[in-house]
mmCIF file of C-alpha atoms in Angstrom:
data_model
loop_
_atom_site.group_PDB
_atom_site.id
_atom_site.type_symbol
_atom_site.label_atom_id
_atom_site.label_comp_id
_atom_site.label_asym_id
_atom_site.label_seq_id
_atom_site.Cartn_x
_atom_site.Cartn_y
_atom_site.Cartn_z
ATOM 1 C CA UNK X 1 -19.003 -14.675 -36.785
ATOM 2 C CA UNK X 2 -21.466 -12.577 -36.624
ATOM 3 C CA UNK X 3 -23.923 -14.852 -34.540
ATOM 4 C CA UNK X 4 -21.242 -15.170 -32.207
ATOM 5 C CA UNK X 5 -21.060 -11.289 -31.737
ATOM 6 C CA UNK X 6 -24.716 -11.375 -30.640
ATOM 7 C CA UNK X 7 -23.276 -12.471 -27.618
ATOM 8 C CA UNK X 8 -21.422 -9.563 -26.465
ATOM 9 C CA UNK X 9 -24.985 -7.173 -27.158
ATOM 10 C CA UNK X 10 -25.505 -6.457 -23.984
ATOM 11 C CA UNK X 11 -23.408 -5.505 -21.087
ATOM 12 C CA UNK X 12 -20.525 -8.583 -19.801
ATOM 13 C CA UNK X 13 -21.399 -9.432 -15.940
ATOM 14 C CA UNK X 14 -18.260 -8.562 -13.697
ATOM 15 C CA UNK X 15 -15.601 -10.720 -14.488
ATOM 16 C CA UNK X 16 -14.708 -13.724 -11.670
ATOM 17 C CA UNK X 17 -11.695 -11.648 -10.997
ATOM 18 C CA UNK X 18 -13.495 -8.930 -10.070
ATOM 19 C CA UNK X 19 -15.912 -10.486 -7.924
ATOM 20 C CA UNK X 20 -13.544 -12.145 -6.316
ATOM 21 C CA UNK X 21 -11.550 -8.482 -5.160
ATOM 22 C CA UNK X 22 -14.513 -6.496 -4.066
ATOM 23 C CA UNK X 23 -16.544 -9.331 -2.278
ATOM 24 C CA UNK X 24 -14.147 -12.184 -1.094
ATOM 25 C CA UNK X 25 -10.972 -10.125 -0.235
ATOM 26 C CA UNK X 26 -11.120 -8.931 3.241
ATOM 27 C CA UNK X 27 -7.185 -9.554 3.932
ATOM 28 C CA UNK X 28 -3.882 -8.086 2.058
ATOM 29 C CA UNK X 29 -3.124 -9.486 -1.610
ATOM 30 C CA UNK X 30 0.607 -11.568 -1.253
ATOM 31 C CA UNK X 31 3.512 -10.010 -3.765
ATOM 32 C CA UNK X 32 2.908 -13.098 -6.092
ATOM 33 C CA UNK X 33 -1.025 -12.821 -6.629
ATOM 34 C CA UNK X 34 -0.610 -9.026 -7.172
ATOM 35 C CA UNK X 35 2.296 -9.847 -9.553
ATOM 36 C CA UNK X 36 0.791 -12.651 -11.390
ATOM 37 C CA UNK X 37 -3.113 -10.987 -11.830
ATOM 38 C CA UNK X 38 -1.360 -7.663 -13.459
ATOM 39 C CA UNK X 39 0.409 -9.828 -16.189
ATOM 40 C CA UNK X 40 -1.227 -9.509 -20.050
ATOM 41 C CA UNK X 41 -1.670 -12.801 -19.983
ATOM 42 C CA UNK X 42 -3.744 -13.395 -17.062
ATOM 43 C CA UNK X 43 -6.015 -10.554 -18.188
ATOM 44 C CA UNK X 44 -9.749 -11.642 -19.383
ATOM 45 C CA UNK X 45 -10.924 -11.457 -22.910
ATOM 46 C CA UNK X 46 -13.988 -9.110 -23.612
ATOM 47 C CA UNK X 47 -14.364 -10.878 -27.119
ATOM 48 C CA UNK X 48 -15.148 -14.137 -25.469
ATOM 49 C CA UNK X 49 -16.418 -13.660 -22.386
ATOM 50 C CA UNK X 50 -19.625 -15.431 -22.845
ATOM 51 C CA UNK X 51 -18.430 -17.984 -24.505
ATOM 52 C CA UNK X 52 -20.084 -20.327 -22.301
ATOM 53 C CA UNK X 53 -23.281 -19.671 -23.887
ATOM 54 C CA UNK X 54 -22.059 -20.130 -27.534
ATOM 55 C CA UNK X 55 -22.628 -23.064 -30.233
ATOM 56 C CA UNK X 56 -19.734 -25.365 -30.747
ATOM 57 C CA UNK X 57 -19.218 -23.047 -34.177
ATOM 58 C CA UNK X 58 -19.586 -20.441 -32.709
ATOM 59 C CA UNK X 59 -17.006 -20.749 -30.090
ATOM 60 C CA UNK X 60 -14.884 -21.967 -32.778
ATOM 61 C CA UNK X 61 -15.769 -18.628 -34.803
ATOM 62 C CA UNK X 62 -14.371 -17.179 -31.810
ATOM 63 C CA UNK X 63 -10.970 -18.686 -31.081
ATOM 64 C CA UNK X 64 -10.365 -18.435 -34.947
ATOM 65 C CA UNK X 65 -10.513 -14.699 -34.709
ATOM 66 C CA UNK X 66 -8.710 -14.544 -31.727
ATOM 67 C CA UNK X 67 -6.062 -16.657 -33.634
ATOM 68 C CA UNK X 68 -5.824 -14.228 -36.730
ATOM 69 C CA UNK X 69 -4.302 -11.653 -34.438
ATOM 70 C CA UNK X 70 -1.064 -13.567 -33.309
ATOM 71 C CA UNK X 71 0.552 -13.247 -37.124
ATOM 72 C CA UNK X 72 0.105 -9.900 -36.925
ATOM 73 C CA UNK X 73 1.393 -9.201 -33.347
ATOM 74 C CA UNK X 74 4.467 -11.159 -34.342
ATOM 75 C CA UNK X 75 5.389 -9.376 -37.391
ATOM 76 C CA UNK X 76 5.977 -6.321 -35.309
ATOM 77 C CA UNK X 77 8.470 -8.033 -33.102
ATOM 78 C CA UNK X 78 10.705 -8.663 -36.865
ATOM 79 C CA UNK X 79 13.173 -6.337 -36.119
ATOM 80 C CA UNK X 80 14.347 -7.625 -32.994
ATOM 81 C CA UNK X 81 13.802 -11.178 -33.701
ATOM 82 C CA UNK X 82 16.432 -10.349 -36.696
ATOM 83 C CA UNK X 83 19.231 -8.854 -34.481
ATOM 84 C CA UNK X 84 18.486 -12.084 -32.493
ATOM 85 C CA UNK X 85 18.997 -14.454 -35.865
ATOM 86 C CA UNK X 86 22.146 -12.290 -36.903
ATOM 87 C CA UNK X 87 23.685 -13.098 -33.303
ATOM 88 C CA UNK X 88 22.709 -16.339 -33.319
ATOM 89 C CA UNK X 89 24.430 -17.534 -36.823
ATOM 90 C CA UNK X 90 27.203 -16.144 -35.581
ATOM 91 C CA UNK X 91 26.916 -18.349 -32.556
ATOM 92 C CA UNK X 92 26.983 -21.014 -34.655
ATOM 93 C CA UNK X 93 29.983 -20.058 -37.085
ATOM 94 C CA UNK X 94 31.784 -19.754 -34.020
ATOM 95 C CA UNK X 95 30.982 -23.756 -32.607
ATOM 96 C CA UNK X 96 28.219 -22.296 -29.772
ATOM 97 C CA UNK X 97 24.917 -24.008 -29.341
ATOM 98 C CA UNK X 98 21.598 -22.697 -29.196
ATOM 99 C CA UNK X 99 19.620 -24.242 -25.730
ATOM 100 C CA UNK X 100 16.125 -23.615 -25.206
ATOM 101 C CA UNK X 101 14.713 -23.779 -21.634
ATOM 102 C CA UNK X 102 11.118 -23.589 -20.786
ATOM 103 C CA UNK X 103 8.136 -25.087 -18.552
ATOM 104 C CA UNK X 104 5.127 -26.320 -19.622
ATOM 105 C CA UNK X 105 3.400 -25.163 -23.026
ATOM 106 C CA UNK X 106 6.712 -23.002 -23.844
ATOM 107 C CA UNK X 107 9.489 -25.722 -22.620
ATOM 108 C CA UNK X 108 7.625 -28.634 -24.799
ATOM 109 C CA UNK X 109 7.282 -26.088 -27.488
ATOM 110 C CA UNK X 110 11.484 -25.751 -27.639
ATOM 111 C CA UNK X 111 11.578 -29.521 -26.926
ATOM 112 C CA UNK X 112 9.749 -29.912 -30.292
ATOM 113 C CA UNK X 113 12.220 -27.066 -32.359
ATOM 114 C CA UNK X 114 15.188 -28.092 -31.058
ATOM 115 C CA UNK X 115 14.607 -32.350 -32.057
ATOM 116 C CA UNK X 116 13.283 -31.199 -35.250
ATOM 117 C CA UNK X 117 16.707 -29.681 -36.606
ATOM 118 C CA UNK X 118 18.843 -32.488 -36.751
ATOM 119 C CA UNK X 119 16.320 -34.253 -39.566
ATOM 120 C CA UNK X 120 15.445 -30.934 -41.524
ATOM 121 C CA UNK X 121 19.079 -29.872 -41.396
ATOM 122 C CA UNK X 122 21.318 -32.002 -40.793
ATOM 123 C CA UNK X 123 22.835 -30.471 -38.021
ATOM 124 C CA UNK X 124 24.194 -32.692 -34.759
ATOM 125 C CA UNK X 125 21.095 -33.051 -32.045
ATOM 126 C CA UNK X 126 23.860 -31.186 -29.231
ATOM 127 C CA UNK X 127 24.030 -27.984 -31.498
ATOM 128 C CA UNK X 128 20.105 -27.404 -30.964
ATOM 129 C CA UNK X 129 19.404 -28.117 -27.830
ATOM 130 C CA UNK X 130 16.372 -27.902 -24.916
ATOM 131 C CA UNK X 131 15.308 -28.198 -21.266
ATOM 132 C CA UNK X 132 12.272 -28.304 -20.213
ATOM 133 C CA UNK X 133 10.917 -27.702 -16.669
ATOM 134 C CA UNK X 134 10.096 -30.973 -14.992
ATOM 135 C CA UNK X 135 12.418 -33.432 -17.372
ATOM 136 C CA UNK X 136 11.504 -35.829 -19.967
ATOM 137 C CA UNK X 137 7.806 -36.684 -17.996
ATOM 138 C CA UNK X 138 6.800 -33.200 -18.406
ATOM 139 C CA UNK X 139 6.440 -33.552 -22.277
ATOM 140 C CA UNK X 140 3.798 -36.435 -21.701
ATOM 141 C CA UNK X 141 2.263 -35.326 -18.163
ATOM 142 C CA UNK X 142 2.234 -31.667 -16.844
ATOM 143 C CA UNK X 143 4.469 -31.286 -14.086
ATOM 144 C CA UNK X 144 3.130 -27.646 -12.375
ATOM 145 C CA UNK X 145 5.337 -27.361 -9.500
ATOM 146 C CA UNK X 146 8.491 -27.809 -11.216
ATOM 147 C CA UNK X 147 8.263 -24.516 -12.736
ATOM 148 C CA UNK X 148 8.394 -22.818 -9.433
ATOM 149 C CA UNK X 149 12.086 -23.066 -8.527
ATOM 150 C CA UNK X 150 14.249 -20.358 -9.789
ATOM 151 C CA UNK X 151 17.373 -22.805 -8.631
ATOM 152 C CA UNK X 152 16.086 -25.336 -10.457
ATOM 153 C CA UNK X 153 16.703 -23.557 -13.844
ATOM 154 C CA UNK X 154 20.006 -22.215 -12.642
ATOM 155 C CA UNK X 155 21.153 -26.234 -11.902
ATOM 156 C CA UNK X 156 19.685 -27.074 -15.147
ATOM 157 C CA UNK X 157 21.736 -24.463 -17.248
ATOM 158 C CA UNK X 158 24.801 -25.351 -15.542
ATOM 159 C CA UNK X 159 23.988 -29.468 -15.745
ATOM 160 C CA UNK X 160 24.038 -28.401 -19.555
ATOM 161 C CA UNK X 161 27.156 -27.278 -19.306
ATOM 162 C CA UNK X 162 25.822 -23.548 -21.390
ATOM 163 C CA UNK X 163 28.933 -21.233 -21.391
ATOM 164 C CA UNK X 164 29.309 -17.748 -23.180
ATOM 165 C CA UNK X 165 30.289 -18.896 -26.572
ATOM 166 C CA UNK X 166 26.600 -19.955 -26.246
ATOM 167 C CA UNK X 167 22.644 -18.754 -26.886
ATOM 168 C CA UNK X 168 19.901 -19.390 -24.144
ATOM 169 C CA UNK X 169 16.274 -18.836 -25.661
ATOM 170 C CA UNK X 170 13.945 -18.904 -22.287
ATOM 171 C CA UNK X 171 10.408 -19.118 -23.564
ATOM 172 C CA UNK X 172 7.766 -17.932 -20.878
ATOM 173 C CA UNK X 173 4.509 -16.753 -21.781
ATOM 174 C CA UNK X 174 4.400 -14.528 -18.792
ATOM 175 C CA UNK X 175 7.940 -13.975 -19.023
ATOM 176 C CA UNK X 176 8.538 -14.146 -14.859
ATOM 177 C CA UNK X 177 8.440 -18.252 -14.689
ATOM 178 C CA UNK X 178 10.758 -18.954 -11.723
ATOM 179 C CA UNK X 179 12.597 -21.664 -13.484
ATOM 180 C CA UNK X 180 13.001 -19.719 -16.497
ATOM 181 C CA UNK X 181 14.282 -16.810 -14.619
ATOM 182 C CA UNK X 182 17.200 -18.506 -12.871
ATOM 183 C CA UNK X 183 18.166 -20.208 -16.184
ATOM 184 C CA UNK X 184 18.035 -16.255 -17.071
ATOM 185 C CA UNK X 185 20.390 -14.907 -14.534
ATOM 186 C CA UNK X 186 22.453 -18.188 -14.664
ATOM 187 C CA UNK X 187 23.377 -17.929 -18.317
ATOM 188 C CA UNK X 188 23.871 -14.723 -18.212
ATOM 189 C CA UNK X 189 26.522 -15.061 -15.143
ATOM 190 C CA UNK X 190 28.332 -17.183 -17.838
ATOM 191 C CA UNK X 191 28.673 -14.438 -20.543
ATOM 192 C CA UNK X 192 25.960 -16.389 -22.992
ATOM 193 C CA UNK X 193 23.836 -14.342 -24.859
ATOM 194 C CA UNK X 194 20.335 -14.525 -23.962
ATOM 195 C CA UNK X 195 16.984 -14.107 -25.544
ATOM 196 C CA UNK X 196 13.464 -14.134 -23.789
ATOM 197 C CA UNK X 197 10.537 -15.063 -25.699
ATOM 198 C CA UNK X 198 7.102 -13.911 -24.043
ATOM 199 C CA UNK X 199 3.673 -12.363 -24.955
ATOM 200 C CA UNK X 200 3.974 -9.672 -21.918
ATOM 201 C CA UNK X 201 5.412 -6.214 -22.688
ATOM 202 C CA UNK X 202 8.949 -5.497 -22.498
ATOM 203 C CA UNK X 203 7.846 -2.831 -19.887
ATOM 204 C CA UNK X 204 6.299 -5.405 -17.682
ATOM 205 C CA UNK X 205 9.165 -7.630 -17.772
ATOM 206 C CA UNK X 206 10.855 -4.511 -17.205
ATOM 207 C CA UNK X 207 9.467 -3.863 -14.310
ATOM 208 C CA UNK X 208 9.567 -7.164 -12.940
ATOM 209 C CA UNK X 209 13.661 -6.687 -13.104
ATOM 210 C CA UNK X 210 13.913 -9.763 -15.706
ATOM 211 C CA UNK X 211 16.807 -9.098 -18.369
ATOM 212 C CA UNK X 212 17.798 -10.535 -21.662
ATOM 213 C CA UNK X 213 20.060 -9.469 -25.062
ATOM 214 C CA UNK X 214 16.883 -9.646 -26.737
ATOM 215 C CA UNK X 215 12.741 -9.227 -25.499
ATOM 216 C CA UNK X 216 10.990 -10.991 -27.954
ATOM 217 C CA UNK X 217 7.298 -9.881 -27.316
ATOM 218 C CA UNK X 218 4.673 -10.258 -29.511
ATOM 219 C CA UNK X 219 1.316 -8.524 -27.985
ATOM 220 C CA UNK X 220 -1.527 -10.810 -28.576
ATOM 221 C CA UNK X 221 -3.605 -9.846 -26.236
ATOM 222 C CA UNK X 222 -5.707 -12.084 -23.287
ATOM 223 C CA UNK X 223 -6.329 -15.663 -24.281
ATOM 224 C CA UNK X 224 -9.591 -16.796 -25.341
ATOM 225 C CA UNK X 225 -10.080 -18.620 -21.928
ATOM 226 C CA UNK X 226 -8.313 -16.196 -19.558
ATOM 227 C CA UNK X 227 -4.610 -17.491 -18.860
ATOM 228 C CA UNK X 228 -4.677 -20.342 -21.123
ATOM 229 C CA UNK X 229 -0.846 -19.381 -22.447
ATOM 230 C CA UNK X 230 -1.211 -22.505 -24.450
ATOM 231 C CA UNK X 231 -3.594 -20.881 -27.466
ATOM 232 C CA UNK X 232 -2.769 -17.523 -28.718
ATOM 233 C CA UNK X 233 0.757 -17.697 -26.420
ATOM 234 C CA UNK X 234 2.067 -20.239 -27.457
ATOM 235 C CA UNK X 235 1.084 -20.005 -31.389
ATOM 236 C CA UNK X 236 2.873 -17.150 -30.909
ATOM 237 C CA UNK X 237 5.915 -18.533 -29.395
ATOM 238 C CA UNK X 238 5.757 -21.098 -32.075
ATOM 239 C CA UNK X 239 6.007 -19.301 -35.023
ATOM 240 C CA UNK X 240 9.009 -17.251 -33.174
ATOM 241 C CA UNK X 241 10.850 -20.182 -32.553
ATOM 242 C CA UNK X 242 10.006 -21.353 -36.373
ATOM 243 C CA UNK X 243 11.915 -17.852 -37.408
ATOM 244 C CA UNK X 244 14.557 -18.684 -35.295
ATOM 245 C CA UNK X 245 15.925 -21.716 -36.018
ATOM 246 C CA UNK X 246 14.625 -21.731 -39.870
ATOM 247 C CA UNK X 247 16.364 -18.331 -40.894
ATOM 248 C CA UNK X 248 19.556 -19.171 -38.829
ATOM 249 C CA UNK X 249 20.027 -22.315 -40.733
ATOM 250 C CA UNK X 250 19.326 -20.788 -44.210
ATOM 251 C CA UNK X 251 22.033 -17.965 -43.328
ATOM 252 C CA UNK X 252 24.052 -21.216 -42.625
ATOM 253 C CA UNK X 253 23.278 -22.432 -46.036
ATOM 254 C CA UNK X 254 21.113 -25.440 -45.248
ATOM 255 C CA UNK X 255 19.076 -24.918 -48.453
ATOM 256 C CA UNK X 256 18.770 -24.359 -51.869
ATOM 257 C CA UNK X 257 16.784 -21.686 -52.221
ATOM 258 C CA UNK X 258 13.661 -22.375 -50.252
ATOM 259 C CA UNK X 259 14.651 -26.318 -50.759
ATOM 260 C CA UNK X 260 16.156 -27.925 -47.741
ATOM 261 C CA UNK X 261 19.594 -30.037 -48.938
ATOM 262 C CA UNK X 262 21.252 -30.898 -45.528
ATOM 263 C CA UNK X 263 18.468 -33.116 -44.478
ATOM 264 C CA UNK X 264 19.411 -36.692 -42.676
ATOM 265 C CA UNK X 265 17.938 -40.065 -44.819
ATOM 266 C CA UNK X 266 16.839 -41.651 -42.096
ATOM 267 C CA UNK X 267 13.456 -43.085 -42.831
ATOM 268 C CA UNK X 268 12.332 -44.163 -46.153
ATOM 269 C CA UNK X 269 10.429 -40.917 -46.546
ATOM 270 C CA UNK X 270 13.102 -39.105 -46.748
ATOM 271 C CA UNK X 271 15.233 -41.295 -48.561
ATOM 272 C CA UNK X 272 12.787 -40.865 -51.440
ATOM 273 C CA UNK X 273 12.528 -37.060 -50.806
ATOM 274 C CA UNK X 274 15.928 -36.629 -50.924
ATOM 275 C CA UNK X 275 15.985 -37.975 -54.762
ATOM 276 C CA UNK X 276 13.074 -35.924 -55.551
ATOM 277 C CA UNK X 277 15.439 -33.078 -54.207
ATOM 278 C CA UNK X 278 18.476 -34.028 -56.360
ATOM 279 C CA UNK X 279 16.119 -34.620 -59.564
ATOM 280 C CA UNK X 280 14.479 -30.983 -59.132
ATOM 281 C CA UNK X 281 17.182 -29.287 -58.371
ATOM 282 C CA UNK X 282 20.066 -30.625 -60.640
ATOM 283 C CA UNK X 283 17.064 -32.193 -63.726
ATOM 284 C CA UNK X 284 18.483 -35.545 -63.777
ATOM 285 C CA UNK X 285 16.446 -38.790 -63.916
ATOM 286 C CA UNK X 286 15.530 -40.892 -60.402
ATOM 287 C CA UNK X 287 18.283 -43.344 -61.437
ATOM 288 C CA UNK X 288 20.499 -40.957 -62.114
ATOM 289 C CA UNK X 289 19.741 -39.076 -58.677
ATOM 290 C CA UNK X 290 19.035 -42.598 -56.697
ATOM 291 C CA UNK X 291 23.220 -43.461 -58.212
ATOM 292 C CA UNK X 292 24.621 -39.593 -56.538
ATOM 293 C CA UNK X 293 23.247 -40.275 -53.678
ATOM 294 C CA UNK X 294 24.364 -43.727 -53.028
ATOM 295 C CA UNK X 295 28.101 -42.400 -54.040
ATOM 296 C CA UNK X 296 28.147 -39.803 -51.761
ATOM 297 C CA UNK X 297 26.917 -41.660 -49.079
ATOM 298 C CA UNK X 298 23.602 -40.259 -49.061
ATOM 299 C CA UNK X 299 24.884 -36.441 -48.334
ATOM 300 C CA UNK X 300 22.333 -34.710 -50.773
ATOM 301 C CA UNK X 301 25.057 -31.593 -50.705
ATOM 302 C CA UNK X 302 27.194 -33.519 -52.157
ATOM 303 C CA UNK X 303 25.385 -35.461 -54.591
ATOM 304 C CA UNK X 304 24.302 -31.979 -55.754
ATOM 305 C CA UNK X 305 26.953 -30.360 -56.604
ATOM 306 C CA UNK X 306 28.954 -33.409 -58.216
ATOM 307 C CA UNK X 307 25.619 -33.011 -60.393
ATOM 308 C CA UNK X 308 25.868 -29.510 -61.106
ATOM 309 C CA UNK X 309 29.076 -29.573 -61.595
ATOM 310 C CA UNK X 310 29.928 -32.436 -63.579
ATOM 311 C CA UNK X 311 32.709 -33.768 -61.316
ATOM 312 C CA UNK X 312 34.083 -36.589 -58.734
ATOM 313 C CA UNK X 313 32.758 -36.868 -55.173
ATOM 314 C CA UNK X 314 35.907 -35.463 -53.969
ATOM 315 C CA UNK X 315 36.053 -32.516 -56.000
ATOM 316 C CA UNK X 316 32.276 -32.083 -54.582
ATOM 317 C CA UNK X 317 33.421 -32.418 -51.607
ATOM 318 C CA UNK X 318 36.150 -29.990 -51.431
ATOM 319 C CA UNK X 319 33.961 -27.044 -53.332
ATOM 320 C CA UNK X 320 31.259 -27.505 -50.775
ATOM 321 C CA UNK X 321 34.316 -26.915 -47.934
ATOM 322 C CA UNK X 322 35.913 -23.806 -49.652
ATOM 323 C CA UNK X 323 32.079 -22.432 -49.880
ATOM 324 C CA UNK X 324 31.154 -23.296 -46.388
ATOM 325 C CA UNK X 325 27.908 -25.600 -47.164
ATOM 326 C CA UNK X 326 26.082 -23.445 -49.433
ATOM 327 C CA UNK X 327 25.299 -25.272 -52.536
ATOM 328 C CA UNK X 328 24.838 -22.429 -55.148
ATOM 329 C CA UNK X 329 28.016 -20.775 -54.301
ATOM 330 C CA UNK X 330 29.612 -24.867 -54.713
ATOM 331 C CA UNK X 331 28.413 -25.225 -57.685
ATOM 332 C CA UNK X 332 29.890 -22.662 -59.363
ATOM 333 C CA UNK X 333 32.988 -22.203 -57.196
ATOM 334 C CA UNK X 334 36.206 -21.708 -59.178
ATOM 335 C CA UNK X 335 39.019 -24.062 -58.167
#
């Protein structure tokens, strides 16, 4: 690091920004430039602003320390990113769905959450769900524009059918994305309860009149290359979205202590990790474990607490019900 640092020894030229205001800008700044250059994440980095002139380690010297500041900036967001957990399990007790909604770097990022909870928990694709800005294409080829139509996201919330027994996570790096905005004010028209996931200030999204239950906004500073949303940004949207999701479904009782047991067999992989599951967790053999899970019809839930408890399928079955899905509490449930 530190031969990267010799970098920054002397004095940083004026940034392109800059230049650009005091020697091309002989006419009035529109509303949108104005709004977009005051944002914290089109601000330029001092730490990397010559860069250009560093070693391939070096630069990546550079974007690793930039890096070790998003865990840091997201731990102080906890508090609120709690309330939002504790609101949304309830959302689920109560048969609502969680919908993400996004463009870009931040829709493909909810894209990638919300497909990943029906293997890891077992849960029915619809109750996770996401849009992204642009449709299916966007996740393979960036589709700028579609970003830029605040009616867009409205038609896309209500095309979802969202309604208030529902969550809508919007995930903007800047927070003020058009199409994320109208999904915004159009979910929250329908009573849903809303959370907006950004690395701007609350105060600027303030200010910019945007509204949600719940401002999750970790403060990570510029990117490494100025506005690229998609490094520190969305890392940090990542590993909110990872909290989300993860600690809603263990509330929900999806694991076993820190062992996921609602998991879907539907590749070979899992097959096999499922009976690893059922052999660590109840200490029976792989034949023994390979047997449960065949009875049960490959429900590991099940297969566990017949297991634990010694008993029929249907007695699992029923203990698992009067527990609502949390293993432990099966297991030794009193009939």
């Amino acid at each position: 690091m530190d031969n990267a640092l010799r970098l920054y020894d002397r004095e940083p030229e004026p940034t392109i920004r800059s230049f650009v205001f005091t020697r091309f800008n002989p006419f009035p700044m529109n509303e949108l430039f104005k709004e977009i250059t005051s944002l914290l994440t089109e601000q330029n980095n001092a730490n990397t602003a010559r860069i250009d002139e560093a070693s391939s380690e070096e630069i990546l010297q550079l974007i690793n320390a930039e890096d070790a500041v998003v865990s840091a900036a997201v731990a102080k967001t906890i508090p609120v990113i709690a309330q939002a957990v504790d609101c949304l399990v309830e959302v689920f007790r109560e048969g609502g769905h969680l919908l993400y909604i996004g463009a870009g770097t931040s829709g493909r990022l909810g894209v990638v959450d919300s497909s990943e909870c029906p293997p890891t928990f077992g849960v029915n694709p619809s109750m996770v769900r996401a849009i992204i800005a642009g449709g299916k294409e966007a996740m393979f080829t960036a589709q700028e524009g579609a970003e830029d139509s605040e009616e867009a996201g409205r038609k896309s919330v209500d095309k979802d059918g969202l309604h208030s027994g529902d969550m809508l996570c919007a995930i903007a790096a800047s927070g003020r994305t058009p199409f994320v905005r109208g999904a915004l004010l159009e979910a929250r028209e329908r009573g849903a309860t809303t959370i907006l996931v950004t690395t701007n200030s609350p105060a600027q999204i303030h200010s910019l009149g945007i509204e949600a239950d719940f401002v999750i906004a970790p403060q990570v500073g510029p990117e490494v290359i100025a506005g690229s949303t998609r490094m520190k940004s969305g890392t940090a949207q990542k590993l909110v979205l990872n909290m989300l999701s993860t600690a809603a479904m263990i509330r929900l009782g999806k694991t076993y202590g820190n062992i996921m047991v609602d998991l879907q067999l539907t590749n070979a992989k899992l097959k096999e990790r499922a009976k690893n599951i059922v052999m660590s967790i109840a200490q029976v053999d792989y034949h023994t474990a390979t047997d449960a899970l065949e009875n049960c019809g490959g429900h590991v839930k099940t297969a566990l607490v017949m297991l634990l408890r010694n008993c029929s399928v249907e007695e699992a079955k029923l203990c698992l019900h009067k527990s609502d899905g949390f293993v432990r509490l099966a297991s030794e449930y009193t009939l």
